[in-house]
Short mmCIF file of C-alpha atoms in Angstrom, two decimals:
data_model
loop_
_atom_site.label_atom_id
_atom_site.label_comp_id
_atom_site.label_asym_id
_atom_site.label_seq_id
_atom_site.Cartn_x
_atom_site.Cartn_y
_atom_site.Cartn_z
CA UNK F 72 23.94 15.27 49.83
CA UNK F 73 24.93 17.28 52.98
CA UNK F 74 28.59 17.68 53.50
CA UNK F 75 28.69 16.34 56.79
CA UNK F 76 26.78 13.24 55.07
CA UNK F 77 29.15 12.93 52.28
CA UNK F 78 32.34 13.52 54.35
CA UNK F 79 31.51 10.24 56.34
CA UNK F 80 30.11 8.34 53.47
CA UNK F 81 34.03 8.87 52.14
CA UNK F 82 35.09 7.90 55.48
CA UNK F 83 33.12 4.46 54.94
CA UNK F 84 33.88 3.90 51.65
CA UNK F 85 37.92 3.90 52.74
CA UNK F 86 37.45 1.61 55.57
CA UNK F 87 35.22 -0.63 53.58
CA UNK F 88 37.95 -0.94 51.00
CA UNK F 89 40.47 -2.19 53.81
CA UNK F 90 37.68 -4.62 55.48
CA UNK F 91 35.32 -5.41 52.30
CA UNK F 92 33.82 -8.59 53.70
CA UNK F 93 31.70 -8.13 56.89
CA UNK F 94 33.18 -10.43 59.79
CA UNK F 95 29.57 -11.05 61.37
CA UNK F 96 27.61 -13.63 59.59
CA UNK F 97 24.43 -15.57 61.54
CA UNK F 98 25.19 -19.34 61.81
CA UNK F 99 22.39 -21.57 60.97
CA UNK F 100 20.96 -23.43 63.76
CA UNK F 101 21.69 -27.11 64.56
CA UNK F 102 18.71 -29.41 63.65
CA UNK F 103 15.21 -28.83 62.04
CA UNK F 104 11.58 -29.38 63.88
CA UNK F 105 9.30 -30.49 60.75
CA UNK F 106 6.03 -28.26 60.49
CA UNK F 107 2.83 -30.19 61.25
CA UNK F 108 0.33 -27.53 59.47
CA UNK F 109 -0.62 -28.86 56.34
CA UNK F 110 -1.09 -25.75 54.53
CA UNK F 111 2.80 -24.82 55.92
CA UNK F 112 4.00 -28.16 54.47
CA UNK F 113 2.56 -27.34 51.09
CA UNK F 114 3.73 -23.77 50.90
CA UNK F 115 7.24 -24.80 51.88
CA UNK F 116 7.22 -27.52 48.87
CA UNK F 117 6.00 -25.05 46.57
CA UNK F 118 8.84 -22.72 47.92
CA UNK F 119 11.31 -25.32 47.29
CA UNK F 120 10.50 -25.30 43.67
CA UNK F 121 11.48 -21.82 43.12
CA UNK F 122 14.98 -21.79 43.75
CA UNK F 123 15.97 -18.41 42.86
CA UNK F 124 14.87 -15.12 45.15
CA UNK F 125 15.95 -11.68 46.06
CA UNK F 126 16.17 -9.77 49.26
CA UNK F 127 16.31 -6.06 49.42
CA UNK F 128 17.78 -4.08 51.98
CA UNK F 129 16.67 -0.60 51.85
CA UNK F 130 17.11 2.16 54.43
CA UNK F 131 18.84 4.98 56.41
CA UNK F 132 21.90 3.16 55.43
CA UNK F 133 21.44 3.84 51.68
CA UNK F 134 21.91 7.29 51.98
CA UNK F 135 25.24 7.76 52.51
CA UNK F 136 25.84 4.08 51.00
CA UNK F 137 27.00 2.02 54.19
CA UNK F 138 27.03 -1.36 55.97
CA UNK F 139 23.35 -1.45 57.04
CA UNK F 140 22.61 -0.36 60.57
CA UNK F 141 25.40 -1.52 62.20
CA UNK F 142 27.85 1.23 62.34
CA UNK F 143 25.44 2.22 65.18
CA UNK F 144 26.41 -0.56 67.06
CA UNK F 145 28.96 -0.18 69.36
CA UNK F 146 31.11 -3.39 69.03
CA UNK F 147 34.72 -3.07 68.38
CA UNK F 148 35.29 -5.04 65.10
CA UNK F 149 37.02 -4.27 62.08
CA UNK F 150 33.47 -4.62 59.90
CA UNK F 151 31.64 -2.07 61.86
CA UNK F 152 33.23 1.35 60.74
CA UNK F 153 32.44 4.61 61.90
CA UNK F 154 33.48 8.17 61.92
CA UNK F 155 36.39 8.45 64.46
CA UNK F 156 35.84 12.61 64.84
CA UNK F 157 32.76 12.02 66.22
CA UNK F 158 31.56 10.72 69.76
CA UNK F 159 29.48 7.83 69.32
CA UNK F 160 26.32 9.18 70.82
CA UNK F 161 26.70 12.14 68.09
CA UNK F 162 27.53 9.41 65.58
CA UNK F 163 24.06 7.82 66.52
CA UNK F 164 22.25 11.07 66.51
CA UNK F 165 23.93 11.83 62.72
CA UNK F 166 22.97 8.27 61.65
CA UNK F 167 19.27 8.87 62.85
CA UNK F 168 19.06 12.28 61.16
CA UNK F 169 19.23 10.79 58.24
CA UNK F 170 15.57 10.09 58.13
CA UNK F 171 15.46 13.85 57.51
CA UNK F 172 17.54 13.46 53.82
CA UNK F 173 15.71 10.03 52.84
CA UNK F 174 13.74 10.88 49.98
CA UNK F 175 13.84 8.66 47.20
CA UNK F 176 11.73 10.41 44.32
CA UNK F 177 13.09 8.06 41.97
CA UNK F 178 11.45 5.26 43.80
CA UNK F 179 10.19 2.79 41.17
CA UNK F 180 8.88 -1.03 42.49
CA UNK F 181 7.97 -1.52 38.77
CA UNK F 182 11.61 -1.37 37.99
CA UNK F 183 12.80 -3.54 40.66
CA UNK F 184 10.00 -6.24 39.95
CA UNK F 185 10.91 -6.16 36.06
CA UNK F 186 14.93 -6.79 36.45
CA UNK F 187 14.23 -9.69 38.78
CA UNK F 188 11.72 -11.22 36.91
CA UNK F 189 14.35 -10.75 34.26
CA UNK F 190 16.56 -12.48 36.18
CA UNK F 191 14.85 -15.67 36.61
CA UNK F 192 14.09 -14.89 40.16
CA UNK F 193 10.64 -16.24 41.70
CA UNK F 194 10.35 -15.03 45.06
CA UNK F 195 11.26 -11.77 46.57
CA UNK F 196 11.88 -10.45 50.39
CA UNK F 197 11.71 -6.86 51.20
CA UNK F 198 13.20 -5.47 54.29
CA UNK F 199 10.48 -3.80 56.18
CA UNK F 200 12.90 -2.86 59.13
CA UNK F 201 16.30 -3.25 60.30
CA UNK F 202 18.11 -3.09 63.36
CA UNK F 203 18.30 0.42 63.04
CA UNK F 204 14.40 0.88 63.82
CA UNK F 205 13.67 2.57 60.75
CA UNK F 206 10.50 1.55 59.32
CA UNK F 207 9.98 1.11 55.46
CA UNK F 208 6.35 0.87 56.08
CA UNK F 209 3.62 2.97 57.47
CA UNK F 210 3.46 1.68 60.77
CA UNK F 211 1.15 3.18 63.06
CA UNK F 212 3.51 2.28 66.53
CA UNK F 213 6.02 4.82 65.70
CA UNK F 214 6.62 8.02 63.56
CA UNK F 215 10.18 6.71 62.81
CA UNK F 216 9.26 5.81 59.22
CA UNK F 217 10.06 6.49 55.72
CA UNK F 218 5.78 7.47 55.44
CA UNK F 219 6.95 10.31 58.21
CA UNK F 220 9.96 11.98 56.56
CA UNK F 221 10.42 14.29 53.26
CA UNK F 222 8.80 11.35 51.39
CA UNK F 223 5.60 11.72 53.12
CA UNK F 224 3.75 13.47 50.56
CA UNK F 225 4.71 11.17 47.78
CA UNK F 226 2.11 8.96 46.56
CA UNK F 227 4.12 5.77 47.13
CA UNK F 228 5.19 6.66 50.84
CA UNK F 229 4.00 3.53 52.20
CA UNK F 230 7.02 1.63 50.00
CA UNK F 231 6.39 -1.72 51.45
CA UNK F 232 2.81 -1.56 49.80
CA UNK F 233 3.95 -0.67 46.24
CA UNK F 234 7.03 -3.06 46.54
CA UNK F 235 4.78 -5.91 47.38
CA UNK F 236 2.27 -5.06 44.87
CA UNK F 237 5.01 -4.99 41.88
CA UNK F 238 6.15 -8.38 42.60
CA UNK F 239 2.45 -9.92 43.11
CA UNK F 240 2.18 -8.47 39.48
CA UNK F 241 4.94 -11.07 38.39
CA UNK F 242 3.61 -13.71 40.39
CA UNK F 243 6.51 -13.80 42.80
CA UNK F 244 6.06 -15.59 46.30
CA UNK F 245 6.27 -12.26 48.76
CA UNK F 246 8.42 -12.05 51.90
CA UNK F 247 8.53 -9.36 54.82
CA UNK F 248 12.03 -9.29 56.27
CA UNK F 249 11.63 -7.91 59.99
CA UNK F 250 14.13 -7.30 62.37
CA UNK F 251 13.09 -8.61 66.41
CA UNK F 252 15.90 -6.00 67.81
CA UNK F 253 14.93 -2.48 67.74
CA UNK F 254 18.05 0.19 68.47
CA UNK F 255 15.57 3.03 67.95
CA UNK F 256 12.79 1.84 70.37
CA UNK F 257 13.44 3.27 74.05
CA UNK F 258 12.19 -0.56 74.90
CA UNK F 259 15.13 -1.96 73.52
CA UNK F 260 17.86 0.50 73.49
CA UNK F 261 16.88 2.70 76.63
CA UNK F 262 19.05 5.97 76.72
CA UNK F 263 19.16 5.60 80.62
CA UNK F 264 21.94 3.11 79.61
CA UNK F 265 24.54 2.91 77.65
CA UNK F 266 24.66 0.55 74.49
CA UNK F 267 27.50 -1.33 74.77
CA UNK F 268 26.42 -4.05 71.77
CA UNK F 269 23.50 -5.11 70.03
CA UNK F 270 21.12 -6.68 72.40
CA UNK F 271 18.75 -5.05 74.72
CA UNK F 272 21.01 -2.82 77.35
CA UNK F 273 18.80 -3.27 80.31
CA UNK F 274 18.36 -6.15 82.73
CA UNK F 275 14.91 -7.34 81.89
CA UNK F 276 14.48 -9.10 85.05
CA UNK F 277 14.20 -5.58 86.90
CA UNK F 278 12.30 -3.70 84.48
CA UNK F 279 9.78 -6.51 83.32
CA UNK F 280 7.13 -3.65 82.28
CA UNK F 281 9.84 -2.33 79.64
CA UNK F 282 10.40 -5.64 78.06
CA UNK F 283 6.52 -6.19 78.10
CA UNK F 284 5.92 -2.72 76.21
CA UNK F 285 8.95 -3.95 73.88
CA UNK F 286 6.91 -7.60 73.12
CA UNK F 287 3.54 -5.75 72.49
CA UNK F 288 5.33 -3.21 70.21
CA UNK F 289 7.03 -6.22 67.88
CA UNK F 290 3.34 -8.31 68.00
CA UNK F 291 1.51 -4.84 66.95
CA UNK F 292 4.23 -4.10 63.99
CA UNK F 293 3.82 -7.80 62.76
CA UNK F 294 0.29 -7.50 63.15
CA UNK F 295 0.38 -4.64 60.87
CA UNK F 296 2.55 -6.20 58.42
CA UNK F 297 0.68 -9.45 57.83
CA UNK F 298 -2.47 -7.57 57.95
CA UNK F 299 -2.62 -4.35 55.94
CA UNK F 300 -0.15 -5.34 53.06
CA UNK F 301 -1.83 -8.26 51.26
CA UNK F 302 -1.34 -11.88 51.07
CA UNK F 303 2.16 -12.93 52.43
CA UNK F 304 3.80 -16.29 52.10
CA UNK F 305 7.36 -15.44 53.99
CA UNK F 306 8.14 -13.87 57.43
CA UNK F 307 11.84 -13.21 57.35
CA UNK F 308 12.67 -12.35 60.99
CA UNK F 309 16.35 -11.39 61.87
CA UNK F 310 18.31 -10.60 64.84
CA UNK F 311 18.48 -14.37 66.21
CA UNK F 312 19.99 -12.88 69.23
CA UNK F 313 16.40 -11.84 70.36
CA UNK F 314 15.16 -15.48 71.49
CA UNK F 315 14.66 -17.28 74.75
CA UNK F 316 15.56 -17.39 77.35
CA UNK F 317 16.73 -14.05 77.96
CA UNK F 318 15.16 -12.13 75.28
CA UNK F 319 11.76 -14.08 75.00
CA UNK F 320 9.33 -11.96 72.88
CA UNK F 321 6.71 -14.79 72.94
CA UNK F 322 6.97 -16.26 69.37
CA UNK F 323 4.17 -18.78 69.92
CA UNK F 324 2.11 -15.56 70.57
CA UNK F 325 3.42 -13.71 67.46
CA UNK F 326 3.12 -17.01 65.47
CA UNK F 327 -0.43 -17.55 66.31
CA UNK F 328 -1.66 -14.04 65.54
CA UNK F 329 0.45 -14.06 61.93
CA UNK F 330 -1.07 -17.55 60.96
CA UNK F 331 -4.49 -16.09 61.51
CA UNK F 332 -3.71 -13.41 59.29
CA UNK F 333 -1.95 -15.23 56.82
CA UNK F 334 -2.65 -18.97 56.84
CA UNK F 335 0.22 -21.20 55.65
CA UNK F 336 2.70 -18.31 55.89
CA UNK F 337 6.39 -19.86 56.24
CA UNK F 338 8.20 -18.31 59.48
CA UNK F 339 11.60 -18.10 59.60
CA UNK F 340 12.93 -17.16 63.04
CA UNK F 341 16.39 -17.53 62.03
CA UNK F 342 19.00 -19.40 63.94
CA UNK F 343 16.78 -20.12 66.41
CA UNK F 344 16.06 -23.76 66.66
CA UNK F 345 12.51 -24.98 66.88
CA UNK F 346 9.28 -24.77 65.23
CA UNK F 347 9.43 -21.42 64.42
CA UNK F 348 12.42 -21.86 61.92
CA UNK F 349 10.56 -23.26 58.58
CA UNK F 350 13.41 -23.23 56.99
CA UNK F 351 17.44 -22.42 57.56
CA UNK F 352 19.16 -19.67 56.57
CA UNK F 353 22.97 -19.92 55.98
CA UNK F 354 24.24 -16.62 55.76
CA UNK F 355 27.13 -16.02 52.95
CA UNK F 356 27.88 -19.22 52.90
CA UNK F 357 26.90 -22.64 51.54
CA UNK F 358 26.66 -25.80 53.62
CA UNK F 359 29.29 -28.52 52.81
CA UNK F 360 27.05 -31.35 52.18
CA UNK F 361 23.14 -31.26 51.49
CA UNK F 362 20.82 -30.62 53.78
CA UNK F 363 17.98 -33.24 54.50
CA UNK F 364 15.39 -30.38 55.55
CA UNK F 365 14.82 -26.87 53.59
CA UNK F 366 17.25 -24.43 53.54
CA UNK F 367 18.18 -21.28 51.59
CA UNK F 368 21.85 -19.44 50.99
CA UNK F 369 21.49 -15.53 51.72
CA UNK F 370 24.58 -14.15 49.94
CA UNK F 371 24.96 -10.50 48.74
CA UNK F 372 25.74 -9.64 45.15
CA UNK F 373 28.34 -7.25 46.48
CA UNK F 374 29.87 -7.33 49.39
CA UNK F 375 27.24 -5.63 51.29
CA UNK F 376 23.53 -6.22 51.74
CA UNK F 377 22.51 -2.41 51.20
CA UNK F 378 23.63 -0.16 48.58
CA UNK F 379 27.49 1.17 48.27
CA UNK F 380 28.96 3.25 46.02
CA UNK F 381 31.10 1.57 43.36
CA UNK F 382 30.78 -1.82 44.54
CA UNK F 383 32.42 -4.92 43.46
CA UNK F 384 29.82 -6.93 42.28
CA UNK F 385 29.74 -10.62 41.67
CA UNK F 386 29.81 -11.69 37.82
CA UNK F 387 26.74 -13.49 36.36
CA UNK F 388 29.03 -16.63 35.81
CA UNK F 389 29.43 -16.18 39.74
CA UNK F 390 26.07 -16.16 40.28
CA UNK F 391 25.08 -18.68 38.25
CA UNK F 392 27.61 -21.35 39.44
CA UNK F 393 26.73 -20.26 43.11
CA UNK F 394 22.84 -20.90 42.02
CA UNK F 395 23.60 -24.54 40.40
CA UNK F 396 25.77 -25.47 43.75
CA UNK F 397 23.01 -24.67 46.08
CA UNK F 398 20.38 -26.30 44.02
CA UNK F 399 22.44 -29.36 43.63
CA UNK F 400 22.46 -29.55 47.10
CA UNK F 401 18.66 -29.02 47.70
CA UNK F 402 18.69 -25.30 48.65
CA UNK F 403 17.52 -21.81 47.39
CA UNK F 404 19.66 -19.00 46.71
CA UNK F 405 18.44 -15.50 48.13
CA UNK F 406 20.66 -13.01 46.43
CA UNK F 407 20.83 -9.59 48.25
CA UNK F 408 20.66 -6.74 46.07
CA UNK F 409 20.65 -3.09 47.34
CA UNK F 410 18.77 -0.12 45.72
CA UNK F 411 19.94 2.94 45.55
CA UNK F 412 18.98 5.83 47.76
CA UNK F 413 16.94 7.40 44.91
CA UNK F 414 14.84 3.98 44.91
CA UNK F 415 16.52 2.19 41.89
CA UNK F 416 17.89 -0.60 40.99
CA UNK F 417 21.43 0.47 39.28
CA UNK F 418 22.09 -0.24 35.71
CA UNK F 419 25.31 -2.66 36.76
CA UNK F 420 23.34 -5.00 39.01
CA UNK F 421 20.55 -5.02 36.00
CA UNK F 422 23.24 -6.00 33.69
CA UNK F 423 24.47 -8.84 35.71
CA UNK F 424 21.01 -10.20 36.17
CA UNK F 425 19.86 -10.18 32.92
CA UNK F 426 22.61 -12.65 32.08
CA UNK F 427 21.73 -14.98 34.91
CA UNK F 428 17.87 -14.64 33.57
CA UNK F 429 19.23 -15.47 29.73
CA UNK F 430 21.01 -18.68 30.92
CA UNK F 431 18.14 -19.47 33.37
CA UNK F 432 15.51 -19.21 30.31
CA UNK F 433 17.27 -21.70 28.71
CA UNK F 434 18.76 -23.90 31.28
CA UNK F 435 15.93 -23.50 34.21
CA UNK F 436 14.50 -26.74 33.05
CA UNK F 437 17.34 -28.51 35.33
CA UNK F 438 17.35 -25.82 38.20
CA UNK F 439 13.67 -24.70 38.84
CA UNK F 440 11.23 -27.69 40.70
CA UNK F 441 14.10 -30.25 40.92
CA UNK F 442 15.36 -31.91 44.22
CA UNK F 443 18.54 -33.81 45.20
CA UNK F 444 20.20 -36.79 44.04
CA UNK F 445 22.12 -39.28 46.46
CA UNK F 446 25.29 -38.91 44.05
CA UNK F 447 25.08 -34.93 43.46
CA UNK F 448 28.44 -33.92 42.43
CA UNK F 449 31.29 -35.74 40.67
CA UNK F 450 34.34 -33.46 40.16
CA UNK F 451 32.96 -30.22 38.17
CA UNK F 452 29.31 -31.55 37.37
CA UNK F 453 26.71 -31.37 39.76
CA UNK F 454 23.23 -33.10 39.40
CA UNK F 455 19.81 -32.23 39.95
CA UNK F 456 16.53 -34.52 39.78
CA UNK F 457 13.13 -34.42 38.67
CA UNK F 458 10.45 -35.04 40.92
CA UNK F 459 10.00 -38.31 39.63
CA UNK F 460 13.70 -39.67 40.46
CA UNK F 461 13.74 -40.83 36.88
CA UNK F 462 14.83 -37.94 35.12
CA UNK F 463 18.15 -36.35 36.09
CA UNK F 464 20.24 -33.11 34.71
CA UNK F 465 23.82 -32.99 34.92
CA UNK F 466 25.19 -29.50 35.33
CA UNK F 467 28.66 -28.41 34.48
CA UNK F 468 29.65 -25.49 36.24
CA UNK F 469 32.20 -23.74 33.76
CA UNK F 470 34.62 -21.95 36.07
CA UNK F 471 34.97 -18.55 35.42
CA UNK F 472 37.55 -17.54 32.69
CA UNK F 473 37.94 -21.04 31.62
CA UNK F 474 36.66 -22.46 28.25
CA UNK F 475 34.78 -25.53 27.74
CA UNK F 476 36.36 -28.74 27.63
CA UNK F 477 35.47 -31.10 24.62
CA UNK F 478 33.99 -33.76 26.53
CA UNK F 479 32.87 -34.10 30.17
CA UNK F 480 33.29 -37.09 32.36
CA UNK F 481 31.46 -38.38 35.78
CA UNK F 482 31.07 -40.95 38.21
CA UNK F 483 27.77 -42.62 38.76
CA UNK F 484 24.11 -41.67 37.73
CA UNK F 485 24.99 -43.39 34.72
CA UNK F 486 22.07 -43.10 31.87
CA UNK F 487 19.47 -45.56 31.07
CA UNK F 488 21.00 -47.92 28.21
CA UNK F 489 20.16 -46.10 25.07
CA UNK F 490 18.70 -42.91 26.77
CA UNK F 491 18.68 -39.72 24.67
CA UNK F 492 20.87 -36.86 26.15
CA UNK F 493 19.85 -33.52 25.39
CA UNK F 494 21.77 -30.43 25.86
CA UNK F 495 19.51 -27.65 27.01
CA UNK F 496 21.68 -24.71 25.27
CA UNK F 497 20.47 -26.11 21.79
CA UNK F 498 17.87 -28.67 22.90
CA UNK F 499 19.81 -30.87 20.36
CA UNK F 500 21.13 -34.62 21.24
CA UNK F 501 24.59 -35.34 22.34
CA UNK F 502 26.97 -38.40 22.03
CA UNK F 503 27.69 -40.12 25.51
CA UNK F 504 29.15 -43.42 26.30
CA UNK F 505 29.36 -45.29 29.96
CA UNK F 506 32.29 -47.74 30.93
CA UNK F 507 31.17 -49.30 34.09
CA UNK F 508 30.06 -46.24 36.67
CA UNK F 509 32.05 -43.66 34.51
CA UNK F 510 29.85 -41.52 31.83
CA UNK F 511 31.53 -39.66 29.13
CA UNK F 512 29.69 -36.93 27.22
CA UNK F 513 31.47 -35.40 23.97
CA UNK F 514 30.38 -31.74 23.59
CA UNK F 515 29.80 -30.11 19.90
CA UNK F 516 31.92 -27.13 18.83
CA UNK F 517 31.15 -23.47 19.00
CA UNK F 518 28.63 -23.82 21.95
CA UNK F 519 28.26 -20.84 23.99
CA UNK F 520 31.15 -20.48 26.45
CA UNK F 521 28.80 -20.91 30.00
CA UNK F 522 27.67 -23.57 32.01
CA UNK F 523 25.36 -26.32 30.67
CA UNK F 524 22.92 -28.80 31.60
CA UNK F 525 22.52 -31.95 29.94
CA UNK F 526 18.99 -33.91 30.39
CA UNK F 527 18.42 -37.50 30.73
CA UNK F 528 16.63 -40.38 31.68
CA UNK F 529 18.15 -43.41 34.28
CA UNK F 530 16.77 -46.55 35.00
#
């Protein structure tokens, strides 16, 4: 790492310690438009069965290990740190010149796929381009890509191709993250004007041809992604401020092309309510109540989406309990993981996710392929249902640093009279009783200290 890059990275680490959480998150849109395409509906139902996926942020920001893209956005907020010894224009030049240092010679997509498979994940979304405009695929629309820097002669230079292939081999659903804004493109951030915020920096009505050029560029890149990289299940579009009426990129035109290339693909035009937001994506949060339409919470494993040195990763127990709550409320968990600048999933991540996978290997019956119940929670017990709505799962989310109680109690969702109740942890029958609407379960001794799932029939 060059001295200048190292200095800026150290400065960022200091600032990110003071401000560990990003202040800006994408809020979910209000309302939902049900798709009419039968193939989309079928894929949506299959996706809702999966429950647990991974989102990879990997790009120029991984070289110094900093907040993805945002440091080149000229907005005065505490979570966008920048080296104060440099002018803004010099800083942007330094950042974009990281392309000459990004050389992930240890890039191992099979390692990524193996780690996530062991975690019990079922779908993967890879960042093909973030807001900074640096492409992690071999686009022909610009030379600002991983395939044109020092990594260009590597046999896996078209990294998106190899990431997607590695996860297809593991039978994952495949998704491509794509940023609608592109801060490196002169038809979005035009050097003729300053770049005061994240939005297009010229008046589109005064320069309509420039905007048309940007629309064509975006269309062509999405055509490349959905034509050249095999079967694709999800197109995950970020940058919800690029939307009508001011920044209209003609999503109808794009969606028509994308679905000709990939029939039935889910299009997730984040935060832009309408027919192109096939599921909602509340960020870094979980809805207070179940939602009556498909959704996923996207939450990073650390405080940041990309790799940051010495990151404070969430514990396996935290991830498990988050997955439990999201599943009981009818959503999926998309966990953010940032590979290192060298192209690997670091060991602390692999260790935590392995523990999550071990729990799911035993308890996955109560998570995968389930749906919500009218009574989805009672105290610290969550509920999911088999698709027949006759088989229920009671999930006791053990709080971190606590021991299992001797009994678990809940209101509602009473087992059928004489029903067999099984503890998934050891596949053994447990004793229970019901008094009116209250159910009490007597836990055996010497259980593993972890969240528990009980299986039983109702009615």
